[in-house]
Amino acid sequence: MAQSLDQPKESPSQTAGPYVHIGLTPNFCGIGGVYESDLGATMVNERTKGERIELRIRVLDGTGTPLKDALIEIWQADADGLYNSPAEMRGAADPNFQGWGRCPTDMETGLCIFETIKPGRVPFRDGRLMAPHITLWIVARGINLGLHTRLYFSDEEEANAEDPILARIEHRIRVPTLIAERRGNAYVFDVHLQGEKETVFFDS
Amino acid sequence: MAEPGSNRTPETGAFFQRDRQWHPPAFTPAYKSSVLRSPQKALLSFDNTLSELTGPVFGHAMIGERDNDLIHNFARPGESAIGERIIVHGRVLDERGVGIPGALLEFWQANAGGRYRHKKDGYLAPLDPNFGGCGRTITGEDGSYAFRTVRPGPYPWPNGPNDWRPAHIHFSLFGHGFAQRLITQMYFEGDPLIWRCPIVGGIRDKAAVEALIAALDMQSTIPMDALAYKFDIVLRGRRSTLFENRPEGN
């Protein structure tokens, strides 16, 4: 026997359930008057630097049916590739851009729309630049632990080709599951939870 | 950038790996909706980059006066929610046992009869006109938090033909890095439904289930007013950057 390391374990995750909106987007589900607005509903203002883009994201189950009770959060750098976070040591991020957004999937169509800006490139651990990307975190009824993935951009072919995370995907046929397709100033991205087109999810 | 008004040095070390044997796995077929919503391929593992090490931090200024009082934050003036009045309190810690200051907690729950204020909830137990079911708070310097609510009731759900959720409160937490993001549920000491629930049962280790059960805390009750439950929550800890000098932290 050795001494106990006596370290607490992370609290185990549980599903967000079908009524996640009550807690995280109460105004969206008709609970008005408690919070002025839903947290993360607006990401940009008129002073935010960068190219305005729209993300149109759906989450599909193993039969290809869109989830109508999921919730997506995104986290991204500003136009210069800086994060608005205390752990960002490289400089001050755009004060008009928090970098975080939250959107429930539409109860009829399953669509999440984020109005945001295209992020700049952020360095990998060894200093090489990663391709522009947005981190996604997805919770819903039936998902026991929030799923992490990334959205990359179809019009960043060169940067995507040298991205150190995309390079780690052994089965190259799966790389396109992380690349959103540009249509005008919108990017369309389907997250497949399961099956042949399953999105690459991260343990990081 | 350090938080305004804070003299803490921000931490930048990578987060400890998640123990996915301790968390419920994605595929837990007794919880039926996990069957088609669970990835089947292996996750892509890599040590945190800046995209996971950083995360949004919320200021106390966003919290309204009644955000941590579910008995009153939806009630008509002079009225209050019906049910067993309780205080839920505890600390948000990391896996090093250190309190996490400035952590945003959001919580939501059914009313005393087990009914959610949500158009998809068709349970015949009535809504309480004075109960909304949502609240939020931000931890203090030592990681502590508290809120006031009514104890939620159990409710039936369409999984097995006669499945009932134990009384529970949902919790959503932000630490300091996006990789710490966590949603979980708090259960109540002594509830016999806990050990029959397929959602709880997705967790394989009994000690992990027990980590989600709040203890009755008589020392924190308010006599003639409210009972109290203590619920500590642990988020991922992060490595120290001591003895490491690689670029971008460790």
GROMACS .gro file of C-alpha atoms in nm:
model
  454
    1MET     CA    1   0.000   0.000   0.000
    2ALA     CA    2   0.106   0.352  -0.072
    3GLN     CA    3  -0.032   0.681   0.043
    4SER     CA    4  -0.364   0.778  -0.105
    5LEU     CA    5  -0.336   1.045  -0.372
    6ASP     CA    6  -0.658   1.178  -0.225
    7GLN     CA    7  -0.764   1.355  -0.543
    8PRO     CA    8  -1.128   1.427  -0.611
    9LYS     CA    9  -1.274   1.284  -0.933
   10GLU     CA   10  -1.454   1.498  -1.189
   11SER     CA   11  -1.829   1.498  -1.129
   12PRO     CA   12  -1.981   1.246  -1.368
   13SER     CA   13  -2.180   1.391  -1.654
   14GLN     CA   14  -2.552   1.333  -1.705
   15THR     CA   15  -2.769   1.414  -2.005
   16ALA     CA   16  -2.901   1.768  -2.042
   17GLY     CA   17  -3.243   1.611  -2.108
   18PRO     CA   18  -3.526   1.739  -2.329
   19TYR     CA   19  -3.597   2.049  -2.118
   20VAL     CA   20  -3.246   2.195  -2.125
   21HIS     CA   21  -3.401   2.516  -2.262
   22ILE     CA   22  -3.558   2.598  -1.926
   23GLY     CA   23  -3.218   2.647  -1.772
   24LEU     CA   24  -3.003   2.765  -2.061
   25THR     CA   25  -3.242   2.952  -2.292
   26PRO     CA   26  -3.553   3.026  -2.083
   27ASN     CA   27  -3.678   3.308  -2.306
   28PHE     CA   28  -3.661   3.072  -2.606
   29CYS     CA   29  -3.904   2.831  -2.435
   30GLY     CA   30  -4.147   3.095  -2.311
   31ILE     CA   31  -4.016   3.157  -1.960
   32GLY     CA   32  -4.001   3.534  -1.980
   33GLY     CA   33  -3.919   3.785  -1.712
   34VAL     CA   34  -3.651   3.592  -1.527
   35TYR     CA   35  -3.350   3.691  -1.740
   36GLU     CA   36  -3.349   3.993  -1.969
   37SER     CA   37  -3.221   3.786  -2.260
   38ASP     CA   38  -3.086   3.439  -2.323
   39LEU     CA   39  -2.714   3.408  -2.262
   40GLY     CA   40  -2.506   3.371  -2.579
   41ALA     CA   41  -2.790   3.467  -2.815
   42THR     CA   42  -2.601   3.759  -2.970
   43MET     CA   43  -2.233   3.734  -3.060
   44VAL     CA   44  -2.154   4.043  -3.267
   45ASN     CA   45  -2.230   4.414  -3.252
   46GLU     CA   46  -2.162   4.690  -3.503
   47ARG     CA   47  -1.808   4.742  -3.367
   48THR     CA   48  -1.696   4.379  -3.380
   49LYS     CA   49  -1.399   4.338  -3.611
   50GLY     CA   50  -1.401   4.078  -3.886
   51GLU     CA   51  -1.597   3.921  -4.168
   52ARG     CA   52  -1.964   3.860  -4.081
   53ILE     CA   53  -2.067   3.501  -4.139
   54GLU     CA   54  -2.364   3.284  -4.060
   55LEU     CA   55  -2.335   2.925  -3.938
   56ARG     CA   56  -2.628   2.697  -4.022
   57ILE     CA   57  -2.582   2.386  -3.812
   58ARG     CA   58  -2.796   2.077  -3.768
   59VAL     CA   59  -2.740   1.768  -3.552
   60LEU     CA   60  -2.860   1.436  -3.699
   61ASP     CA   61  -2.916   1.104  -3.523
   62GLY     CA   62  -2.827   0.754  -3.645
   63THR     CA   63  -3.128   0.749  -3.882
   64GLY     CA   64  -3.044   1.091  -4.032
   65THR     CA   65  -3.328   1.263  -3.845
   66PRO     CA   66  -3.245   1.615  -3.719
   67LEU     CA   67  -3.253   1.660  -3.340
   68LYS     CA   68  -3.511   1.919  -3.240
   69ASP     CA   69  -3.415   1.925  -2.873
   70ALA     CA   70  -3.037   1.973  -2.888
   71LEU     CA   71  -2.836   2.272  -2.775
   72ILE     CA   72  -2.511   2.386  -2.932
   73GLU     CA   73  -2.247   2.615  -2.788
   74ILE     CA   74  -1.961   2.753  -2.993
   75TRP     CA   75  -1.627   2.896  -2.881
   76GLN     CA   76  -1.392   3.074  -3.118
   77ALA     CA   77  -1.110   3.325  -3.154
   78ASP     CA   78  -1.163   3.680  -3.280
   79ALA     CA   79  -1.068   3.799  -3.629
   80ASP     CA   80  -0.701   3.821  -3.523
   81GLY     CA   81  -0.693   3.472  -3.374
   82LEU     CA   82  -0.707   3.582  -3.008
   83TYR     CA   83  -0.940   3.429  -2.750
   84ASN     CA   84  -1.140   3.650  -2.515
   85SER     CA   85  -1.036   3.448  -2.210
   86PRO     CA   86  -0.826   3.501  -1.895
   87ALA     CA   87  -0.609   3.211  -2.017
   88GLU     CA   88  -0.520   3.402  -2.338
   89MET     CA   89  -0.163   3.523  -2.275
   90ARG     CA   90  -0.078   3.655  -2.623
   91GLY     CA   91  -0.265   3.986  -2.605
   92ALA     CA   92  -0.604   4.146  -2.568
   93ALA     CA   93  -0.885   4.007  -2.782
   94ASP     CA   94  -1.142   4.230  -2.955
   95PRO     CA   95  -1.343   4.379  -2.663
   96ASN     CA   96  -1.653   4.371  -2.885
   97PHE     CA   97  -1.640   3.998  -2.931
   98GLN     CA   98  -1.680   3.748  -2.649
   99GLY     CA   99  -1.624   3.452  -2.879
  100TRP     CA  100  -1.893   3.236  -2.724
  101GLY     CA  101  -2.246   3.168  -2.842
  102ARG     CA  102  -2.535   2.939  -2.753
  103CYS     CA  103  -2.823   2.824  -2.975
  104PRO     CA  104  -3.095   2.563  -2.925
  105THR     CA  105  -3.196   2.369  -3.236
  106ASP     CA  106  -3.526   2.494  -3.378
  107MET     CA  107  -3.815   2.286  -3.242
  108GLU     CA  108  -3.961   2.245  -3.595
  109THR     CA  109  -3.662   2.232  -3.829
  110GLY     CA  110  -3.371   2.134  -3.605
  111LEU     CA  111  -3.164   2.425  -3.739
  112CYS     CA  112  -2.924   2.638  -3.528
  113ILE     CA  113  -2.817   2.969  -3.676
  114PHE     CA  114  -2.520   3.159  -3.533
  115GLU     CA  115  -2.440   3.511  -3.655
  116THR     CA  116  -2.069   3.550  -3.592
  117ILE     CA  117  -1.737   3.642  -3.754
  118LYS     CA  118  -1.482   3.426  -3.923
  119PRO     CA  119  -1.205   3.351  -3.671
  120GLY     CA  120  -0.837   3.417  -3.733
  121ARG     CA  121  -0.575   3.143  -3.707
  122VAL     CA  122  -0.459   3.025  -3.364
  123PRO     CA  123  -0.125   2.856  -3.295
  124PHE     CA  124  -0.103   2.487  -3.210
  125ARG     CA  125   0.105   2.376  -2.911
  126ASP     CA  126   0.428   2.382  -3.109
  127GLY     CA  127   0.366   2.724  -3.266
  128ARG     CA  128   0.245   2.605  -3.608
  129LEU     CA  129  -0.081   2.774  -3.704
  130MET     CA  130  -0.402   2.577  -3.692
  131ALA     CA  131  -0.655   2.642  -3.968
  132PRO     CA  132  -0.943   2.876  -3.877
  133HIS     CA  133  -1.195   2.676  -3.678
  134ILE     CA  134  -1.480   2.703  -3.431
  135THR     CA  135  -1.516   2.464  -3.137
  136LEU     CA  136  -1.861   2.307  -3.092
  137TRP     CA  137  -2.007   2.154  -2.779
  138ILE     CA  138  -2.333   1.962  -2.823
  139VAL     CA  139  -2.575   1.842  -2.558
  140ALA     CA  140  -2.923   1.688  -2.585
  141ARG     CA  141  -3.158   1.424  -2.456
  142GLY     CA  142  -2.986   1.091  -2.522
  143ILE     CA  143  -2.633   1.238  -2.507
  144ASN     CA  144  -2.478   1.134  -2.175
  145LEU     CA  145  -2.166   1.350  -2.200
  146GLY     CA  146  -2.140   1.670  -2.407
  147LEU     CA  147  -1.976   1.611  -2.745
  148HIS     CA  148  -1.681   1.823  -2.860
  149THR     CA  149  -1.597   1.875  -3.223
  150ARG     CA  150  -1.472   2.149  -3.455
  151LEU     CA  151  -1.608   2.329  -3.757
  152TYR     CA  152  -1.351   2.415  -4.027
  153PHE     CA  153  -1.423   2.617  -4.345
  154SER     CA  154  -1.447   2.484  -4.703
  155ASP     CA  155  -1.281   2.798  -4.845
  156GLU     CA  156  -0.964   2.749  -4.635
  157GLU     CA  157  -0.828   2.453  -4.828
  158GLU     CA  158  -0.465   2.549  -4.790
  159ALA     CA  159  -0.485   2.610  -4.416
  160ASN     CA  160  -0.694   2.296  -4.365
  161ALA     CA  161  -0.430   2.092  -4.546
  162GLU     CA  162  -0.166   2.193  -4.287
  163ASP     CA  163  -0.388   2.183  -3.978
  164PRO     CA  164  -0.224   1.967  -3.707
  165ILE     CA  165  -0.557   1.835  -3.571
  166LEU     CA  166  -0.706   1.744  -3.909
  167ALA     CA  167  -0.372   1.577  -3.986
  168ARG     CA  168  -0.426   1.339  -3.695
  169ILE     CA  169  -0.737   1.183  -3.843
  170GLU     CA  170  -0.619   0.839  -3.949
  171HIS     CA  171  -0.912   0.761  -4.178
  172ARG     CA  172  -0.880   1.048  -4.428
  173ILE     CA  173  -1.228   0.981  -4.560
  174ARG     CA  174  -1.359   1.126  -4.230
  175VAL     CA  175  -1.184   1.465  -4.259
  176PRO     CA  176  -1.472   1.623  -4.460
  177THR     CA  177  -1.708   1.559  -4.165
  178LEU     CA  178  -1.541   1.860  -3.998
  179ILE     CA  179  -1.559   2.099  -4.293
  180ALA     CA  180  -1.854   2.336  -4.332
  181GLU     CA  181  -1.956   2.424  -4.686
  182ARG     CA  182  -1.962   2.789  -4.787
  183ARG     CA  183  -2.283   2.923  -4.948
  184GLY     CA  184  -2.267   3.300  -4.989
  185ASN     CA  185  -2.171   3.434  -4.648
  186ALA     CA  186  -2.318   3.129  -4.476
  187TYR     CA  187  -2.155   2.799  -4.383
  188VAL     CA  188  -2.367   2.485  -4.371
  189PHE     CA  189  -2.261   2.213  -4.129
  190ASP     CA  190  -2.438   1.887  -4.045
  191VAL     CA  191  -2.319   1.700  -3.737
  192HIS     CA  192  -2.387   1.327  -3.771
  193LEU     CA  193  -2.394   1.164  -3.429
  194GLN     CA  194  -2.372   0.811  -3.562
  195GLY     CA  195  -2.339   0.595  -3.872
  196GLU     CA  196  -2.150   0.606  -4.200
  197LYS     CA  197  -2.113   0.985  -4.207
  198GLU     CA  198  -2.037   1.007  -3.834
  199THR     CA  199  -1.865   1.335  -3.741
  200VAL     CA  200  -1.524   1.313  -3.577
  201PHE     CA  201  -1.567   1.388  -3.206
  202PHE     CA  202  -1.281   1.480  -2.977
  203ASP     CA  203  -1.139   1.366  -2.646
  204SER     CA  204  -0.923   1.662  -2.557
  205MET     CA  205  -0.575   3.867  -1.994
  206ALA     CA  206  -0.651   3.857  -1.622
  207GLU     CA  207  -1.008   3.925  -1.518
  208PRO     CA  208  -1.080   4.287  -1.440
  209GLY     CA  209  -1.042   4.349  -1.069
  210SER     CA  210  -0.863   4.021  -1.010
  211ASN     CA  211  -0.502   3.974  -0.907
  212ARG     CA  212  -0.505   3.601  -0.972
  213THR     CA  213  -0.254   3.474  -1.221
  214PRO     CA  214  -0.441   3.295  -1.496
  215GLU     CA  215  -0.360   2.927  -1.526
  216THR     CA  216  -0.266   2.798  -1.866
  217GLY     CA  217  -0.173   2.431  -1.811
  218ALA     CA  218  -0.353   2.155  -1.999
  219PHE     CA  219  -0.650   1.987  -1.833
  220PHE     CA  220  -0.621   1.638  -1.688
  221GLN     CA  221  -0.753   1.371  -1.918
  222ARG     CA  222  -1.119   1.285  -1.868
  223ASP     CA  223  -1.180   0.943  -1.711
  224ARG     CA  224  -1.438   0.810  -1.954
  225GLN     CA  225  -1.479   0.492  -1.751
  226TRP     CA  226  -1.610   0.710  -1.468
  227HIS     CA  227  -1.847   0.915  -1.684
  228PRO     CA  228  -2.141   0.731  -1.838
  229PRO     CA  229  -2.051   0.595  -2.183
  230ALA     CA  230  -2.234   0.733  -2.488
  231PHE     CA  231  -2.425   0.410  -2.556
  232THR     CA  232  -2.643   0.311  -2.257
  233PRO     CA  233  -2.931   0.117  -2.418
  234ALA     CA  234  -3.151   0.103  -2.107
  235TYR     CA  235  -3.175   0.480  -2.161
  236LYS     CA  236  -3.341   0.439  -2.499
  237SER     CA  237  -3.274   0.776  -2.659
  238SER     CA  238  -2.899   0.716  -2.626
  239VAL     CA  239  -2.921   0.432  -2.880
  240LEU     CA  240  -2.938   0.651  -3.193
  241ARG     CA  241  -2.758   0.949  -3.042
  242SER     CA  242  -2.431   0.782  -2.942
  243PRO     CA  243  -2.120   0.801  -3.160
  244GLN     CA  244  -1.990   0.453  -3.248
  245LYS     CA  245  -1.645   0.546  -3.371
  246ALA     CA  246  -1.350   0.618  -3.144
  247LEU     CA  247  -1.297   0.976  -3.030
  248LEU     CA  248  -0.996   1.166  -3.164
  249SER     CA  249  -0.759   1.226  -2.871
  250PHE     CA  250  -0.511   1.510  -2.843
  251ASP     CA  251  -0.364   1.722  -2.568
  252ASN     CA  252  -0.545   2.056  -2.523
  253THR     CA  253  -0.466   2.337  -2.763
  254LEU     CA  254  -0.551   2.701  -2.693
  255SER     CA  255  -0.900   2.631  -2.829
  256GLU     CA  256  -0.974   2.401  -2.534
  257LEU     CA  257  -0.755   2.572  -2.269
  258THR     CA  258  -0.937   2.902  -2.306
  259GLY     CA  259  -1.303   2.963  -2.237
  260PRO     CA  260  -1.552   3.237  -2.168
  261VAL     CA  261  -1.558   3.381  -1.817
  262PHE     CA  262  -1.869   3.561  -1.699
  263GLY     CA  263  -1.877   3.862  -1.471
  264HIS     CA  264  -2.087   3.887  -1.155
  265ALA     CA  265  -2.253   4.190  -1.312
  266MET     CA  266  -2.470   3.968  -1.532
  267ILE     CA  267  -2.638   3.806  -1.230
  268GLY     CA  268  -2.969   3.961  -1.126
  269GLU     CA  269  -3.074   3.995  -0.764
  270ARG     CA  270  -3.322   3.705  -0.778
  271ASP     CA  271  -3.140   3.480  -1.022
  272ASN     CA  272  -3.047   3.246  -0.733
  273ASP     CA  273  -3.394   3.239  -0.580
  274LEU     CA  274  -3.630   3.009  -0.770
  275ILE     CA  275  -3.896   3.048  -0.501
  276HIS     CA  276  -3.939   3.411  -0.603
  277ASN     CA  277  -3.780   3.478  -0.943
  278PHE     CA  278  -4.095   3.383  -1.137
  279ALA     CA  279  -4.353   3.450  -0.865
  280ARG     CA  280  -4.611   3.726  -0.863
  281PRO     CA  281  -4.529   4.008  -0.619
  282GLY     CA  282  -4.585   3.892  -0.262
  283GLU     CA  283  -4.631   3.527  -0.361
  284SER     CA  284  -4.396   3.230  -0.372
  285ALA     CA  285  -4.361   2.884  -0.526
  286ILE     CA  286  -4.537   2.588  -0.364
  287GLY     CA  287  -4.328   2.302  -0.227
  288GLU     CA  288  -4.062   2.197   0.018
  289ARG     CA  289  -3.841   2.502   0.062
  290ILE     CA  290  -3.473   2.417   0.036
  291ILE     CA  291  -3.132   2.576   0.006
  292VAL     CA  292  -2.880   2.405  -0.221
  293HIS     CA  293  -2.520   2.502  -0.159
  294GLY     CA  294  -2.169   2.373  -0.201
  295ARG     CA  295  -1.843   2.443  -0.377
  296VAL     CA  296  -1.717   2.408  -0.729
  297LEU     CA  297  -1.373   2.248  -0.706
  298ASP     CA  298  -1.125   2.113  -0.953
  299GLU     CA  299  -0.961   1.772  -0.941
  300ARG     CA  300  -0.678   1.917  -0.734
  301GLY     CA  301  -0.932   2.006  -0.465
  302VAL     CA  302  -0.894   2.378  -0.534
  303GLY     CA  303  -1.205   2.598  -0.531
  304ILE     CA  304  -1.288   2.751  -0.870
  305PRO     CA  305  -1.381   3.120  -0.838
  306GLY     CA  306  -1.592   3.291  -1.101
  307ALA     CA  307  -1.753   2.969  -1.227
  308LEU     CA  308  -2.098   3.019  -1.382
  309LEU     CA  309  -2.361   2.770  -1.263
  310GLU     CA  310  -2.698   2.747  -1.428
  311PHE     CA  311  -2.966   2.515  -1.291
  312TRP     CA  312  -3.315   2.407  -1.391
  313GLN     CA  313  -3.577   2.174  -1.254
  314ALA     CA  314  -3.941   2.062  -1.241
  315ASN     CA  315  -4.180   2.204  -0.982
  316ALA     CA  316  -4.282   2.029  -0.658
  317GLY     CA  317  -4.523   1.804  -0.851
  318GLY     CA  318  -4.269   1.698  -1.113
  319ARG     CA  319  -4.398   1.925  -1.391
  320TYR     CA  320  -4.164   2.130  -1.611
  321ARG     CA  321  -4.262   2.467  -1.751
  322HIS     CA  322  -4.199   2.353  -2.109
  323LYS     CA  323  -4.444   2.302  -2.392
  324LYS     CA  324  -4.308   1.953  -2.460
  325ASP     CA  325  -4.393   1.838  -2.105
  326GLY     CA  326  -4.743   1.693  -2.112
  327TYR     CA  327  -4.745   1.541  -1.762
  328LEU     CA  328  -5.085   1.585  -1.594
  329ALA     CA  329  -4.942   1.732  -1.274
  330PRO     CA  330  -5.021   2.105  -1.287
  331LEU     CA  331  -4.788   2.398  -1.340
  332ASP     CA  332  -4.727   2.622  -1.041
  333PRO     CA  333  -4.811   2.977  -1.154
  334ASN     CA  334  -4.537   3.106  -0.923
  335PHE     CA  335  -4.258   2.874  -1.038
  336GLY     CA  336  -4.046   2.906  -1.354
  337GLY     CA  337  -3.770   2.657  -1.277
  338CYS     CA  338  -3.447   2.830  -1.380
  339GLY     CA  339  -3.170   3.001  -1.187
  340ARG     CA  340  -2.803   3.090  -1.204
  341THR     CA  341  -2.516   3.214  -0.994
  342ILE     CA  342  -2.138   3.266  -1.004
  343THR     CA  343  -1.904   3.115  -0.747
  344GLY     CA  344  -1.721   3.331  -0.496
  345GLU     CA  345  -1.346   3.346  -0.438
  346ASP     CA  346  -1.343   3.006  -0.263
  347GLY     CA  347  -1.563   2.838  -0.526
  348SER     CA  348  -1.875   2.846  -0.308
  349TYR     CA  349  -2.229   2.895  -0.434
  350ALA     CA  350  -2.584   2.879  -0.296
  351PHE     CA  351  -2.939   2.909  -0.419
  352ARG     CA  352  -3.290   2.878  -0.284
  353THR     CA  353  -3.563   2.670  -0.447
  354VAL     CA  354  -3.834   2.412  -0.384
  355ARG     CA  355  -3.752   2.043  -0.392
  356PRO     CA  356  -3.859   1.908  -0.734
  357GLY     CA  357  -4.095   1.612  -0.755
  358PRO     CA  358  -4.021   1.287  -0.938
  359TYR     CA  359  -4.192   1.243  -1.276
  360PRO     CA  360  -4.276   0.965  -1.518
  361TRP     CA  361  -4.109   0.959  -1.859
  362PRO     CA  362  -4.160   0.759  -2.176
  363ASN     CA  363  -3.865   0.520  -2.162
  364GLY     CA  364  -3.971   0.190  -2.010
  365PRO     CA  365  -4.347   0.145  -1.955
  366ASN     CA  366  -4.322   0.263  -1.594
  367ASP     CA  367  -4.002   0.464  -1.554
  368TRP     CA  368  -3.984   0.754  -1.309
  369ARG     CA  369  -3.701   1.000  -1.275
  370PRO     CA  370  -3.578   1.053  -0.919
  371ALA     CA  371  -3.613   1.408  -0.789
  372HIS     CA  372  -3.327   1.599  -0.949
  373ILE     CA  373  -3.190   1.940  -1.037
  374HIS     CA  374  -2.997   1.987  -1.363
  375PHE     CA  375  -2.666   2.177  -1.338
  376SER     CA  376  -2.462   2.338  -1.614
  377LEU     CA  377  -2.110   2.459  -1.534
  378PHE     CA  378  -1.842   2.671  -1.693
  379GLY     CA  379  -1.496   2.659  -1.541
  380HIS     CA  380  -1.216   2.864  -1.695
  381GLY     CA  381  -1.148   2.653  -2.005
  382PHE     CA  382  -1.400   2.531  -2.261
  383ALA     CA  383  -1.272   2.174  -2.205
  384GLN     CA  384  -1.417   2.192  -1.850
  385ARG     CA  385  -1.771   2.244  -1.976
  386LEU     CA  386  -2.003   2.009  -1.791
  387ILE     CA  387  -2.372   1.933  -1.752
  388THR     CA  388  -2.487   1.697  -1.478
  389GLN     CA  389  -2.777   1.627  -1.241
  390MET     CA  390  -2.803   1.647  -0.864
  391TYR     CA  391  -3.004   1.384  -0.675
  392PHE     CA  392  -3.130   1.386  -0.316
  393GLU     CA  393  -3.001   1.170  -0.031
  394GLY     CA  394  -3.221   0.872   0.044
  395ASP     CA  395  -3.436   0.879  -0.273
  396PRO     CA  396  -3.517   0.514  -0.357
  397LEU     CA  397  -3.577   0.602  -0.725
  398ILE     CA  398  -3.208   0.684  -0.780
  399TRP     CA  399  -3.104   0.321  -0.806
  400ARG     CA  400  -3.387   0.232  -1.046
  401CYS     CA  401  -3.324   0.509  -1.298
  402PRO     CA  402  -3.176   0.416  -1.641
  403ILE     CA  403  -3.018   0.760  -1.678
  404VAL     CA  404  -2.837   0.728  -1.345
  405GLY     CA  405  -2.768   0.362  -1.431
  406GLY     CA  406  -2.559   0.469  -1.730
  407ILE     CA  407  -2.290   0.545  -1.472
  408ARG     CA  408  -2.120   0.215  -1.396
  409ASP     CA  409  -1.931   0.297  -1.079
  410LYS     CA  410  -2.141   0.322  -0.761
  411ALA     CA  411  -1.900   0.579  -0.616
  412ALA     CA  412  -1.956   0.799  -0.923
  413VAL     CA  413  -2.335   0.785  -0.869
  414GLU     CA  414  -2.285   0.875  -0.504
  415ALA     CA  415  -2.087   1.181  -0.616
  416LEU     CA  416  -2.413   1.315  -0.763
  417ILE     CA  417  -2.623   1.269  -0.447
  418ALA     CA  418  -2.656   1.580  -0.233
  419ALA     CA  419  -2.650   1.526   0.143
  420LEU     CA  420  -2.908   1.671   0.379
  421ASP     CA  421  -2.719   1.943   0.566
  422MET     CA  422  -2.896   2.035   0.889
  423GLN     CA  423  -2.626   2.286   0.982
  424SER     CA  424  -2.714   2.502   0.684
  425THR     CA  425  -3.090   2.496   0.728
  426ILE     CA  426  -3.279   2.809   0.822
  427PRO     CA  427  -3.502   2.710   1.117
  428MET     CA  428  -3.874   2.756   1.048
  429ASP     CA  429  -3.791   2.841   0.684
  430ALA     CA  430  -3.587   2.602   0.467
  431LEU     CA  431  -3.402   2.269   0.475
  432ALA     CA  432  -3.059   2.254   0.312
  433TYR     CA  433  -2.868   2.015   0.085
  434LYS     CA  434  -2.496   2.029   0.020
  435PHE     CA  435  -2.371   1.950  -0.330
  436ASP     CA  436  -2.006   1.991  -0.430
  437ILE     CA  437  -1.919   1.973  -0.798
  438VAL     CA  438  -1.577   1.883  -0.935
  439LEU     CA  439  -1.450   2.006  -1.273
  440ARG     CA  440  -1.138   1.892  -1.457
  441GLY     CA  441  -0.814   2.000  -1.293
  442ARG     CA  442  -0.520   2.135  -1.489
  443ARG     CA  443  -0.155   2.051  -1.499
  444SER     CA  444   0.095   2.281  -1.345
  445THR     CA  445   0.338   2.447  -1.583
  446LEU     CA  446   0.626   2.387  -1.337
  447PHE     CA  447   0.926   2.227  -1.505
  448GLU     CA  448   0.776   2.274  -1.847
  449ASN     CA  449   0.904   2.524  -2.096
  450ARG     CA  450   0.761   2.415  -2.426
  451PRO     CA  451   0.589   2.679  -2.635
  452GLU     CA  452   0.220   2.740  -2.563
  453GLY     CA  453   0.232   2.608  -2.209
  454ASN     CA  454   0.259   2.233  -2.168
   0.00000   0.00000   0.00000
